[in-house]
Every structure is written in C-alpha cells, then in structure tokens.
Coordinates of C-alpha atoms in Angstrom, one line a residue:
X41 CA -45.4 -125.1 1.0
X42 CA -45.6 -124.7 -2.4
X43 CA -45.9 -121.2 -4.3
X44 CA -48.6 -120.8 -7.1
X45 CA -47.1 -117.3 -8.2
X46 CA -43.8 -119.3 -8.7
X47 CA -45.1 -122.4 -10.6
X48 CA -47.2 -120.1 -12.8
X49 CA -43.6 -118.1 -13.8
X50 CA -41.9 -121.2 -14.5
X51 CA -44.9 -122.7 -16.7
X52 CA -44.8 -118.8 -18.5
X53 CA -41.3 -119.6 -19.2
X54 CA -41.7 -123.3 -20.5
X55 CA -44.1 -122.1 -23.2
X56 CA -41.7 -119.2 -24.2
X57 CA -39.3 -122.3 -24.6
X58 CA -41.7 -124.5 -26.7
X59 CA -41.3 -126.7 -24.4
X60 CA -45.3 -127.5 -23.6
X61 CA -47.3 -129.9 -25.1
X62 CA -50.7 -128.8 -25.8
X63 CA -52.5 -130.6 -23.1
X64 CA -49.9 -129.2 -20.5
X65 CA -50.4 -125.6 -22.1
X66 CA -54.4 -125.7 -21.8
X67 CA -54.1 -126.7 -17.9
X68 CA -51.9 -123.4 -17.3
X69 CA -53.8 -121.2 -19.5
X70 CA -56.2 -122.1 -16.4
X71 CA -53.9 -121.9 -13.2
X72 CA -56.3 -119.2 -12.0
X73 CA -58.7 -122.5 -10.8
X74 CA -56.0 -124.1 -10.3
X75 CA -55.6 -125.4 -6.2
X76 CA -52.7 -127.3 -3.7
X77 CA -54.1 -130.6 -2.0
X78 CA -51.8 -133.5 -0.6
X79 CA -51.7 -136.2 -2.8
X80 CA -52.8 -138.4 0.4
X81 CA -56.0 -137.0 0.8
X82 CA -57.4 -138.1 -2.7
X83 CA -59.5 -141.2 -3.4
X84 CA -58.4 -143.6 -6.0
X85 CA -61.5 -145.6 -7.1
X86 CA -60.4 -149.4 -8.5
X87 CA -62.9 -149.2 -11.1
X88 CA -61.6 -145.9 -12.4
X89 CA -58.2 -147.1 -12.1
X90 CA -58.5 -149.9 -14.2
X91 CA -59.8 -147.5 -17.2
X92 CA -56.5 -146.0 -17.9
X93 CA -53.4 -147.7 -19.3
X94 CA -51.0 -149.4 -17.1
X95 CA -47.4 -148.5 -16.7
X96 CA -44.9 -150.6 -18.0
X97 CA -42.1 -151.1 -14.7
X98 CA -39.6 -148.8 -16.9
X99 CA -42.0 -146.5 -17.7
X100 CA -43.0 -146.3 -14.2
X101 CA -39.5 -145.9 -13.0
X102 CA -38.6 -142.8 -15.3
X103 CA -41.9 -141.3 -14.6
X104 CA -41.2 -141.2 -11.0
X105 CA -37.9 -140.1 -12.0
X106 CA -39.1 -137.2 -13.7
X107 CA -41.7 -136.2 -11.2
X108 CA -38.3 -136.4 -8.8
X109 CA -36.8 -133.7 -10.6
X110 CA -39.5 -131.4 -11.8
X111 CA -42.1 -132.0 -9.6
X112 CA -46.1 -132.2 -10.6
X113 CA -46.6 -130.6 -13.4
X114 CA -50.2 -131.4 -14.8
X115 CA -52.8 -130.8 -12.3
X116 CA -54.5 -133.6 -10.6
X117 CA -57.9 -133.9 -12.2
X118 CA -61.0 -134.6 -9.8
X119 CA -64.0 -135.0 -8.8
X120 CA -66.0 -134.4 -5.1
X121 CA -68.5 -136.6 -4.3
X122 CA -70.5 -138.4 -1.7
X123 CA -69.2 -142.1 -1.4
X124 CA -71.3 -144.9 0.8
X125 CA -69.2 -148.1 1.9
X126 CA -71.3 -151.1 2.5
X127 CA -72.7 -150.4 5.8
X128 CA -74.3 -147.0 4.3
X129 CA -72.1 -144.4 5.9
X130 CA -71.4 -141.2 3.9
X131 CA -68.3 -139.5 3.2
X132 CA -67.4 -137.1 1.1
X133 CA -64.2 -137.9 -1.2
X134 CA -62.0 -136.1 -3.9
X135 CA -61.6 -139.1 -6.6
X136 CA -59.0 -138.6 -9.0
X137 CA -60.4 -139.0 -12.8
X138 CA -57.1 -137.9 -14.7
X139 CA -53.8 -138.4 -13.2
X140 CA -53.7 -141.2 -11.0
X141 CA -50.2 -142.2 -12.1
X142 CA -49.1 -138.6 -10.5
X143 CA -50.7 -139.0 -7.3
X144 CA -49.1 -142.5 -6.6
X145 CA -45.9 -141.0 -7.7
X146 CA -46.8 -137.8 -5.6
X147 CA -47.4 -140.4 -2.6
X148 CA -44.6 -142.7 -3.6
X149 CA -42.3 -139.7 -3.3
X150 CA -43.3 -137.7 -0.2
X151 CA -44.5 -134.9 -1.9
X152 CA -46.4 -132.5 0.6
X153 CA -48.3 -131.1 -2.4
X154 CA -49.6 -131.4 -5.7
X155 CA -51.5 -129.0 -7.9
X156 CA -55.1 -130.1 -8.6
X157 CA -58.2 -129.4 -10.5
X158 CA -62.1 -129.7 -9.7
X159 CA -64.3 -130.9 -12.2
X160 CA -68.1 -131.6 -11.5
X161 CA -70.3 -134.2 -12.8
X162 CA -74.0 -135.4 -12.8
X163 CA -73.0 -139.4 -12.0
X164 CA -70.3 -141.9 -12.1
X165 CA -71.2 -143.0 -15.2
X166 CA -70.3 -139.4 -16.6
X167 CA -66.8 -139.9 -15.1
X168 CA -66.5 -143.1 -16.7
X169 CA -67.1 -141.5 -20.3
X170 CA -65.2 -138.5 -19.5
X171 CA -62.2 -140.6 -18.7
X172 CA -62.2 -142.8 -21.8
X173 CA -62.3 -139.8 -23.9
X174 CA -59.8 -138.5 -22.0
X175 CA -57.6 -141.5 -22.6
X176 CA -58.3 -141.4 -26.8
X177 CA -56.4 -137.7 -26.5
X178 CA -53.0 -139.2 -25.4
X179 CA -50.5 -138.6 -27.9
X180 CA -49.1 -141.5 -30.2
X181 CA -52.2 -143.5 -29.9
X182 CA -53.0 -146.4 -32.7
X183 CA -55.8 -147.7 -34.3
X184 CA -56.1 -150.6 -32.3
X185 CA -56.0 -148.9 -29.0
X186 CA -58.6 -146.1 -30.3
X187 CA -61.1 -148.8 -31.3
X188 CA -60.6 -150.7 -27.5
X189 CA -60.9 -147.8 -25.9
X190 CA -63.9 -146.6 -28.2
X191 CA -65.8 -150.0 -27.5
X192 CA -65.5 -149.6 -24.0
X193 CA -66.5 -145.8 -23.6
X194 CA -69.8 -147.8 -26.2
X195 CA -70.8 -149.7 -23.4
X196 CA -71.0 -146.6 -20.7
X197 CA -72.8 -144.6 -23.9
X198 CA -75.6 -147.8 -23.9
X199 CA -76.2 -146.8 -20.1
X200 CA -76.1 -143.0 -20.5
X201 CA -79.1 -144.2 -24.2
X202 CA -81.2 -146.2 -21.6
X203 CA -81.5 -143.2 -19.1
X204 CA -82.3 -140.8 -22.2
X205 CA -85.0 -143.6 -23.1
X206 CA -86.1 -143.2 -19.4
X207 CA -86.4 -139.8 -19.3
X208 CA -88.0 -139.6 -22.2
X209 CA -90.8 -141.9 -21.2
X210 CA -91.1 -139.7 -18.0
X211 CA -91.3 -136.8 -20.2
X212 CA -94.1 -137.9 -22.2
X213 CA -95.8 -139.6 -19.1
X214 CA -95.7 -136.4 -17.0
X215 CA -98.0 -134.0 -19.8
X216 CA -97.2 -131.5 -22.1
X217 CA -97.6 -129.0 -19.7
X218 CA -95.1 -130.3 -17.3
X219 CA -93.0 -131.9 -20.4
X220 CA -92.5 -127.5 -21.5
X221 CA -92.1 -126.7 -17.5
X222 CA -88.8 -129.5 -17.2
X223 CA -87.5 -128.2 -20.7
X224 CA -87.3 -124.5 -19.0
X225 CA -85.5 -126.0 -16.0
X226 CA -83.1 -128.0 -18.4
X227 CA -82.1 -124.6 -19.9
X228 CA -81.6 -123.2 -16.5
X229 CA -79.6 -125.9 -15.9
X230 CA -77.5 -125.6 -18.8
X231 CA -76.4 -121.8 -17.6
X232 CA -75.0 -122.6 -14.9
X233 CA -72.9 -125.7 -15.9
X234 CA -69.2 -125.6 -16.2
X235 CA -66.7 -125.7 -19.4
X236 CA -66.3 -129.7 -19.1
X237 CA -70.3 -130.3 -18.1
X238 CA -71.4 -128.5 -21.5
X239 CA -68.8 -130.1 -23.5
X240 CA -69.3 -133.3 -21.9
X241 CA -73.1 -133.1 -22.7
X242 CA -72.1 -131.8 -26.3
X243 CA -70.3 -135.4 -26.9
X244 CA -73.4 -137.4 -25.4
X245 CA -76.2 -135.3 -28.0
X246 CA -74.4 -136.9 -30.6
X247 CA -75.5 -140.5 -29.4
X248 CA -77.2 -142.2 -32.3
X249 CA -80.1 -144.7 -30.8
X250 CA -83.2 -146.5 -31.8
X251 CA -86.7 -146.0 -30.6
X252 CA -86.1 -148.5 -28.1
X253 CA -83.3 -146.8 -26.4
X254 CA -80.6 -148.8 -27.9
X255 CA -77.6 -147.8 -29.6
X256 CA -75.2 -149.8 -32.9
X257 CA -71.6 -150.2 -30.5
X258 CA -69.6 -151.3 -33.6
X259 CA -71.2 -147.3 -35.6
X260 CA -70.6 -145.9 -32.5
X261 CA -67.1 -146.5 -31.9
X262 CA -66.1 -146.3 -35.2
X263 CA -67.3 -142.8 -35.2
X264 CA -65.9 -141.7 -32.2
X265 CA -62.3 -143.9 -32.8
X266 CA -62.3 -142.6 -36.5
X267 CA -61.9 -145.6 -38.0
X268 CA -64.2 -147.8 -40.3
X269 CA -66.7 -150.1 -39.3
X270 CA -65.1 -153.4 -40.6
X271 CA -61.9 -152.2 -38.5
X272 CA -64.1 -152.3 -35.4
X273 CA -65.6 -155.6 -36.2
X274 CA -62.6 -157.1 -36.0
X275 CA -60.9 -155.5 -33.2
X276 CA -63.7 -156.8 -31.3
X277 CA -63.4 -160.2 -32.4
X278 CA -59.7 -159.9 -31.4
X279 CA -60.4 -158.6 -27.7
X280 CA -62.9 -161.5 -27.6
X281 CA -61.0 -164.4 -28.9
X282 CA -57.6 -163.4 -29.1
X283 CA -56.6 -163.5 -25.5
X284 CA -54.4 -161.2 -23.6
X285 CA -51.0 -161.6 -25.6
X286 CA -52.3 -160.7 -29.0
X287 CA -54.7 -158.7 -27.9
X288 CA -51.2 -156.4 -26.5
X289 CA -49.6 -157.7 -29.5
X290 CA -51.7 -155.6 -32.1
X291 CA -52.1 -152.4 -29.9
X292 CA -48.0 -152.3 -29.5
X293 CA -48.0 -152.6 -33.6
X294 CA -46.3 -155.8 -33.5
X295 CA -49.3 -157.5 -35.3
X296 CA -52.1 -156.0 -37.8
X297 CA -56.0 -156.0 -36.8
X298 CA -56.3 -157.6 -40.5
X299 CA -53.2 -160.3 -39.7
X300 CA -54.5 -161.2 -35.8
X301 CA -58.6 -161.7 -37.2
X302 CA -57.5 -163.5 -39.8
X303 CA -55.5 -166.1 -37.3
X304 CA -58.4 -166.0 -35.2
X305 CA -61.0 -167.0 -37.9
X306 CA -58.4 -169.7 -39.1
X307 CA -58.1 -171.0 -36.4
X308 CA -62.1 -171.0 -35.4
X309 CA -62.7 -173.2 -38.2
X310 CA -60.1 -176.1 -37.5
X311 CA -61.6 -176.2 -34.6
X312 CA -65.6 -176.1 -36.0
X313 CA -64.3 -179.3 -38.4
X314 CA -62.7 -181.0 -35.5
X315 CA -66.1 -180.7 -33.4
X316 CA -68.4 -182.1 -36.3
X317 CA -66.0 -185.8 -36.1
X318 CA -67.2 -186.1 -32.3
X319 CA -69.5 -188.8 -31.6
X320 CA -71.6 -187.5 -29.2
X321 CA -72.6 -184.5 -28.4
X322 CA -72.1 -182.3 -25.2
X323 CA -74.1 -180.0 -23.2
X324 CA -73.2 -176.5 -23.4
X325 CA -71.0 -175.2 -20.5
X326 CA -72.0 -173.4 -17.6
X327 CA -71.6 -169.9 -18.8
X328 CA -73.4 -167.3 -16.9
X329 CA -75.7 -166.7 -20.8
X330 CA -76.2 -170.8 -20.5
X331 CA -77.3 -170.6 -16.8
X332 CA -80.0 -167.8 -17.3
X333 CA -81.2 -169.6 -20.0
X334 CA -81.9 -172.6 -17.6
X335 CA -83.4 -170.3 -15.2
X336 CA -86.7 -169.6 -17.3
X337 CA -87.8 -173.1 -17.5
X338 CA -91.1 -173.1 -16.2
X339 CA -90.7 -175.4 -13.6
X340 CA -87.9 -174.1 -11.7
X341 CA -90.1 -170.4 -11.7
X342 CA -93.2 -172.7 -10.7
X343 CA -91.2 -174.3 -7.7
X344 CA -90.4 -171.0 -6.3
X345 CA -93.7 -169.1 -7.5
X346 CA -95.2 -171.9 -4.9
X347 CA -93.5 -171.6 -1.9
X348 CA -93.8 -167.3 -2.9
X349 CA -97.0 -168.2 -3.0
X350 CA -97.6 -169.6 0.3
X351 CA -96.2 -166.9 1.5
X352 CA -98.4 -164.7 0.3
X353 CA -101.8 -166.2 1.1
X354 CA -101.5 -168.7 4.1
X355 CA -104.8 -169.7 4.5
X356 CA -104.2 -172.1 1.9
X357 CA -103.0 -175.5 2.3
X358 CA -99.7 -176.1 0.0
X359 CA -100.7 -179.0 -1.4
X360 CA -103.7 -177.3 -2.9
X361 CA -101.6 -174.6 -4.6
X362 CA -101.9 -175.4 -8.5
X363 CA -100.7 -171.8 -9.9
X364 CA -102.6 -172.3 -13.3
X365 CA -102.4 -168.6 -14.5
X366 CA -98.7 -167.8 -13.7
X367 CA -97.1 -166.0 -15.7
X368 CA -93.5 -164.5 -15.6
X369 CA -90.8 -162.0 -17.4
X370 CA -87.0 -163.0 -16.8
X371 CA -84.5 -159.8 -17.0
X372 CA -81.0 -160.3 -17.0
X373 CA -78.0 -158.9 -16.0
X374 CA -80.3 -156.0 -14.2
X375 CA -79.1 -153.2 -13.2
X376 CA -79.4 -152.2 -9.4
X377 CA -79.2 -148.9 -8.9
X378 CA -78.8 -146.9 -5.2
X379 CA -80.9 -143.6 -5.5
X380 CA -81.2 -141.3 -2.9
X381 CA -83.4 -138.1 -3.4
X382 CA -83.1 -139.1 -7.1
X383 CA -79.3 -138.8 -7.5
X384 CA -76.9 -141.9 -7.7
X385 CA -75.1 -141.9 -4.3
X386 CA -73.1 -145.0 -4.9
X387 CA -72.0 -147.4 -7.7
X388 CA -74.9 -149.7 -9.6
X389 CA -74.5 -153.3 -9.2
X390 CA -75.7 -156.3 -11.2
X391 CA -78.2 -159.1 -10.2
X392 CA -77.3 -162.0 -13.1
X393 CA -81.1 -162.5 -13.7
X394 CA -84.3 -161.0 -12.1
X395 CA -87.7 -162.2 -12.8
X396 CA -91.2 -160.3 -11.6
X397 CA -93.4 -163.4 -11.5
X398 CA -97.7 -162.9 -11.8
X399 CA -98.5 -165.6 -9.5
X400 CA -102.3 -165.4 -10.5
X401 CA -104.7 -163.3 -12.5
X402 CA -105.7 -160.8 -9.0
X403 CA -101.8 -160.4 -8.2
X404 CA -101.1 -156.5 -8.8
X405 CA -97.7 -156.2 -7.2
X406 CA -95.1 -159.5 -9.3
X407 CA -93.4 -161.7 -6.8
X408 CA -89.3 -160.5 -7.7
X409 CA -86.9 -163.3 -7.5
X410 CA -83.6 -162.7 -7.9
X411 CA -81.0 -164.7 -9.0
X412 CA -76.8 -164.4 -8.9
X413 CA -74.6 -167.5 -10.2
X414 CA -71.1 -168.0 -8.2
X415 CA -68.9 -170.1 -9.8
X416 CA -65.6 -171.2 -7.3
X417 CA -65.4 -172.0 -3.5
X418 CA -63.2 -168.7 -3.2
X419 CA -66.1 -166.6 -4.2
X420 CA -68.4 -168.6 -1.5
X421 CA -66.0 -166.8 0.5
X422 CA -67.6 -163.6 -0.1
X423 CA -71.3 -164.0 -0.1
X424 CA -72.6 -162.2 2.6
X425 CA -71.6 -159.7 0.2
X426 CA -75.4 -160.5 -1.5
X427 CA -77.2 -159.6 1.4
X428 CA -77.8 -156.1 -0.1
X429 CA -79.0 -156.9 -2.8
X430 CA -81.0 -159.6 -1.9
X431 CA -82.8 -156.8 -0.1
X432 CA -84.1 -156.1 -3.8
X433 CA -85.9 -159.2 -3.8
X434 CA -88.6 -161.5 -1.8
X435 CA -86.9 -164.2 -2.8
X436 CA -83.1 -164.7 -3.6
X437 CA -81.0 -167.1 -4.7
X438 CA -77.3 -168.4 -5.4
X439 CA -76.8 -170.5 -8.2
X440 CA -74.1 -172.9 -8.1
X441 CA -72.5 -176.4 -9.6
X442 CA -73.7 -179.1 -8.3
X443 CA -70.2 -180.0 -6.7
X444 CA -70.8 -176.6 -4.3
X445 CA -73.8 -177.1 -3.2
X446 CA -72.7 -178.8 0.4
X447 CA -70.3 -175.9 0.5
X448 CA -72.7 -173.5 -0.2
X449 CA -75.8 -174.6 1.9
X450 CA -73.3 -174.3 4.8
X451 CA -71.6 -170.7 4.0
X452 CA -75.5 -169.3 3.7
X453 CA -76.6 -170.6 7.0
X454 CA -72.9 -169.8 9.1
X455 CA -73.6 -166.5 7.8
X456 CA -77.3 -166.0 8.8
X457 CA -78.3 -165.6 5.2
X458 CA -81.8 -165.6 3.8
X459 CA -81.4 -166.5 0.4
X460 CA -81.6 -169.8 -1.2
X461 CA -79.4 -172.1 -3.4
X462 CA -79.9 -173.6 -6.6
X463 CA -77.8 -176.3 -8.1
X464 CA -77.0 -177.3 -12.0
X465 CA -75.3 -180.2 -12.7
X466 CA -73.4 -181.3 -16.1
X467 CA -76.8 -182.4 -17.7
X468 CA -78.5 -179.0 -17.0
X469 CA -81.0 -180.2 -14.1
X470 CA -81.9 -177.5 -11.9
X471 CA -83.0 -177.7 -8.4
X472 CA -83.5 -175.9 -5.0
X473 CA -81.6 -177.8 -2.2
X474 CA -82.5 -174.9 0.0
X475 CA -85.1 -172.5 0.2
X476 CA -85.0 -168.9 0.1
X477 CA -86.7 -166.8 2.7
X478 CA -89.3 -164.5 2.2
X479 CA -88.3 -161.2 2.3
X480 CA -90.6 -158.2 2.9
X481 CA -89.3 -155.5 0.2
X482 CA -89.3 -151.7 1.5
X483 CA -91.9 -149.9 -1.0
X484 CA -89.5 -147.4 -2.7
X485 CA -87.1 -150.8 -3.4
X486 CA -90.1 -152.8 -4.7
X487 CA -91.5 -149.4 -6.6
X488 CA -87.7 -149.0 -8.1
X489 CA -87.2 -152.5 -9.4
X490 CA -90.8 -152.6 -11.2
X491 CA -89.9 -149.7 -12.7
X492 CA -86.5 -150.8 -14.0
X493 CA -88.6 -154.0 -15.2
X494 CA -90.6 -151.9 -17.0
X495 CA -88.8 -150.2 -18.4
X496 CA -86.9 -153.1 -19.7
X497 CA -89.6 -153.7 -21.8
X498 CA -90.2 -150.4 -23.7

C-alpha cells in the first residue's frame, strides 16, 4: 500500500531540489485532493486516446523505464461518469482524460497503485476540449503541432457554438420572465463549480460566433495556437493534402509549413494542367459530399416519400399516389444525440444525411428518412450496428456501390434488419433494390430529431 504522507515528503524535497517542472509542482501544491486507485480499475475511452500524441517505441520504452524506478509521479487525471454499451446497460466508469500513457505503464508494470485526480465535467464534449488544451501545454511544442492541435479542439468549439445557439433560442423562446429565472440558476450554478469547470467555461466565453451559431475555425485556432491566420491556412491545407509522412515531417521540424504548402500547391497545379488534356470527362467519385448530393434528387426522395406514404394512409390504392405538394429539407452529417433527463448519457453519433420529408400540404409531423453510405464488404460486416439508429428514422437506408448491392441485400435480411438499400453506380444512378420498413418512431425520438432539424435551420 502506498503512503500519501510519504509521496507528499519526497515531492516537498524534489521542489527544494528544483527538480519540478511546473505542471508536476501545481499537481502537489494539490495532493490534499489527491487519491490511490489501481490503475486496472480506470476506463480508457478510444476516442479519447486517440487525442493525445502517440509514443514513439523508445520513448515508450524509457518512459516505462522511468516509471520503473520512480514510480507515478503525476496524478492520473479523470473523470466519473455514466457509460451505456450498445444494449443500454449503465455503468458507472473512471475515464482517464490526462495520463493514459501512465496508466498503461501503471498496468504494464504491476503497479498496485497510482495517484489520481477527479475532475468533473458537464459532457464529453467538455472532456474533449479540455484535453486538447491540455495537450497545447506540453513543453517544447511547435508551431505546427499548436495549429493541428488548435484545428481540432475548432471543431469540438463548433459543437459546444451550436449548443450556445440552442440554448439561446430556448432562452428567448421560454419568455423574459423565465429567460431572468434560468439566468439566476446559471449563477447558482457557477458557485458551486470546481477550479477546472470555471476555468474551463472561462476559455469557451471567449468563443467568437455569428448570429447563426457558427464560428471562423482558421480565427479560431489561430488565436488560441498563437499564430497568424495565413499560418493556419496552410497548416490545414498540409493535414488535408499532404498525407501522413509530411504531415509528421513538419511537426518534427524537418520541413517548414511555408516549404510543405508550397510543394503541395506545386504539385496541385501539375496535376489541374494534366486534367484539362483528358478527353473526356469523368464523373466525380463516390465521396461521402458526392453521395449526399445524389441523395436530394427529387426522384429518389419521391420514390421513398411514396411507399412512406402508403404507409401512412392505406386506404389509398398506390397507384393513385401522385405526391404533388411534397416538399423536403436534406441535413447532413446530423448529429444523433442520446439524452436522458436532458443530460448526454453516451457518445453522439452521425447519420450521413437525414431528410424530414412534407409528404402533402395537411402532413404536420415530416416523414424522417435517414440515410448512412458504407463503402467496403468488411464494413457490411458490421451493420446491425445501424439498428440503433435507424430507430431515429421511419425509414432507413444503407447506401452502397452498385458492386455491393447482392452483398448487402443479403447481410440486411440474415440479420433481421429493417432498413433498406440504395445503390449508385459509376454514372451516378440511384436506386432502391430493397425497401425499407416502416418504422413507428417513439415520440420523444421523433420530438428530438425535429428539433435538431430545426434547429439546423436557424
């Protein structure tokens, strides 16, 4: 069993050394919240994982050397939540948010304990900002890694501008009266929040955004990487074009941000001259932008707004169905959340395109269709993973090549599936080869996804 009174002496005697860094002296100036947990019993979430910076194999051999020989020395950050697996059961989990490195060296090693730290949050998207901020206060950090990590922690800030933009419609929905009522609870709130929560919320008031909710990435994290805005541009360009090597290339320093874009737009316009001596042009490829595109041609939404239709009202004799007043509004990339008693219980996921269809001029509540494109026969493998989701919907559907579409027909119905597939084939034709069920939404789904829709719009 480890001793706290003793690690606290020998941190007190490191500092008298100069021996600390900075970070390592602000986490003992606060040993006193400071507990022992086995390094077994915390939760290391992929997603999280993947937002720190890997380990080079030498760097991961001395680190477990030196956590060999002197033990944990930085607390294990983390965070206690409620976690759901697919099937809906509950669990409550410790998820590391700063030092997973430690803990698998912790594990690695046999240690019995480690010292750890509890820090609260309002959502997992908070713990995804925290931790990218986190990463831009290692030492000996470039330009080039600043402005990566700085255009990823932009696209958590766009989420956390859209739920400002949500709560402000709310706000102003709701009445002054209840509008000055929240505000009091807010400042409530804020009393009794922790160091990191106020701090945290301190970094996200200095969002910039536009009436509509929407923020400028490339100001953003240029601001927050403290670099200019050119810099950004065309760090961005780099992470989009360059591929993997250079992309490692300019964060080690072995290239310049100004050397790599300028290869890259070199390079962009041999190959924009070689394009314009082809004979005949091609279709655009199957890219997941291309698909949804394809998607909001009126007579693939007619197709399915028929059979919906059907459905809906079956006194009426299919062939008689004209649907000469529908109308529709295609979201993509939309954003499923799992809300239980108005808190986040497990992680969002994405439907590739949604659209609420107004089958005629009496409909109140849209027929939702929902859409997700799978692009191999290894991710076939996986798509009763859908079901959920397609529990969002009255109607779903996969969206495949035309080369799957055997393949896929049979995966949906050896699985017991109610969704549909869709093929596209190399000239863009779209078609149903089979047909979605009709699926009755619960109310506080259907409710949830209209309101996302609308919101969409503001």
């Amino acid at each position: 069993m480890l001793n706290l009174d003793k690690f606290k002496k020998k941190e007190e005697e490191k500092h008298k050394q100069g021996m600390t860094s900075l970070r390592e002296k602000e986490s003992s100036e606060k040993l006193t919240q400071v507990d022992y947990k086995s390094p077994g019993s915390f939760h290391i979430e992929p997603e999280y994982r993947e937002l720190i910076r890997k380990q080079t194999a030498d760097e991961a051999q001395n680190f477990e050397k030196s956590i060999k020989e002197e033990g944990v020395r930085e607390p294990i950050l983390y965070w206690t939540h409620t976690l759901r697996d697919d099937s809906g059961k509950a669990r409550v989990v410790h998820t590391v948010v700063d030092g997973h490195h430690r803990c698998e060296a912790a594990i690695k090693l046999g240690l019995e304990y480690v010292p750890s730290k509890e820090l609260k949050f309002n959502s997992h998207n908070d713990v995804r900002i925290w931790m990218l901020r986190n990463q831009l206060g290692r030492r000996n950090i470039g330009d080039a890694e600043k402005i990566t990590i700085a255009l990823q922690l932009t696209e958590f800030l766009g989420v956390e501008a859209k739920e400002r933009k949500k709560r402000q419609v709310e706000s102003f929905n709701k009445g002054q009266k209840k509008q000055t009522e929240a505000k009091a609870k807010v400042k409530e709130e804020v009393k009794e929040k922790s160091e990191d929560e106020l701090e945290l919320q301190a970094f996200k008031d200095t969002l910039n955004m536009d009436p509509s909710g929407r923020i400028n990435r490339a100001e953003e994290a240029a601001k927050i990487a403290g670099v200019s805005t050119k810099n950004v541009t065309k760090m961005k360009k780099i992470i989009e074009k360059g591929g993997e090597n250079i992309v490692r290339s300019v964060i080690d320093g072995d290239l310049s941000i100004h050397k790599a874009w300028t290869d890259i737009r070199a390079s962009e316009k041999d190959e924009k001259g070689k394009s314009k001596v082809k004979a005949k042009p091609s279709k655009a490829a199957l890219t997941p932008k291309v698909i949804q595109s394809l998607l909001q041609t009126s007579g693939v939404v007619k197709a399915i707004g028929k059979v919906g239709y059907a459905f809906r009202y079956q006194d009426e004799a299919f062939d008689a169905i004209q649907l000469n007043e529908l109308s529709f509004k295609q979201h993509n990339d939309f954003n499923i959340r799992f809300v239980e008693d108005g808190k986040e219980v497990r992680q969002s996921k994405n439907i590739e395109a949604v659209q609420f269809v107004k089958l005629n001029s009496q409909d109140i509540f849209p027929l939702i269709i929902g859409y997700q494109y799978i692009s191999t026969a290894d991710d076939l493998k996986y798509i009763s993973s859908l079901n959920e989701l397609a529990t969002f919907c009255h109607k779903f559907y996969v969206v495949v090549n035309v080369d799957l579409a055997k393949e896929a027909i049979a995966q949906v119905k050896s699985e017991n599936m109610v969704v549909g597939v869709i093929t596209i084939d190399k000239e863009h034709k779209v078609e149903v080869v089979h047909e979605s069920h009709y699926i009755m939404i619960e109310e506080h789904k259907e409710l949830q996804m209209m309101r996302e829709g609308i919101y969409r719009q503001l």
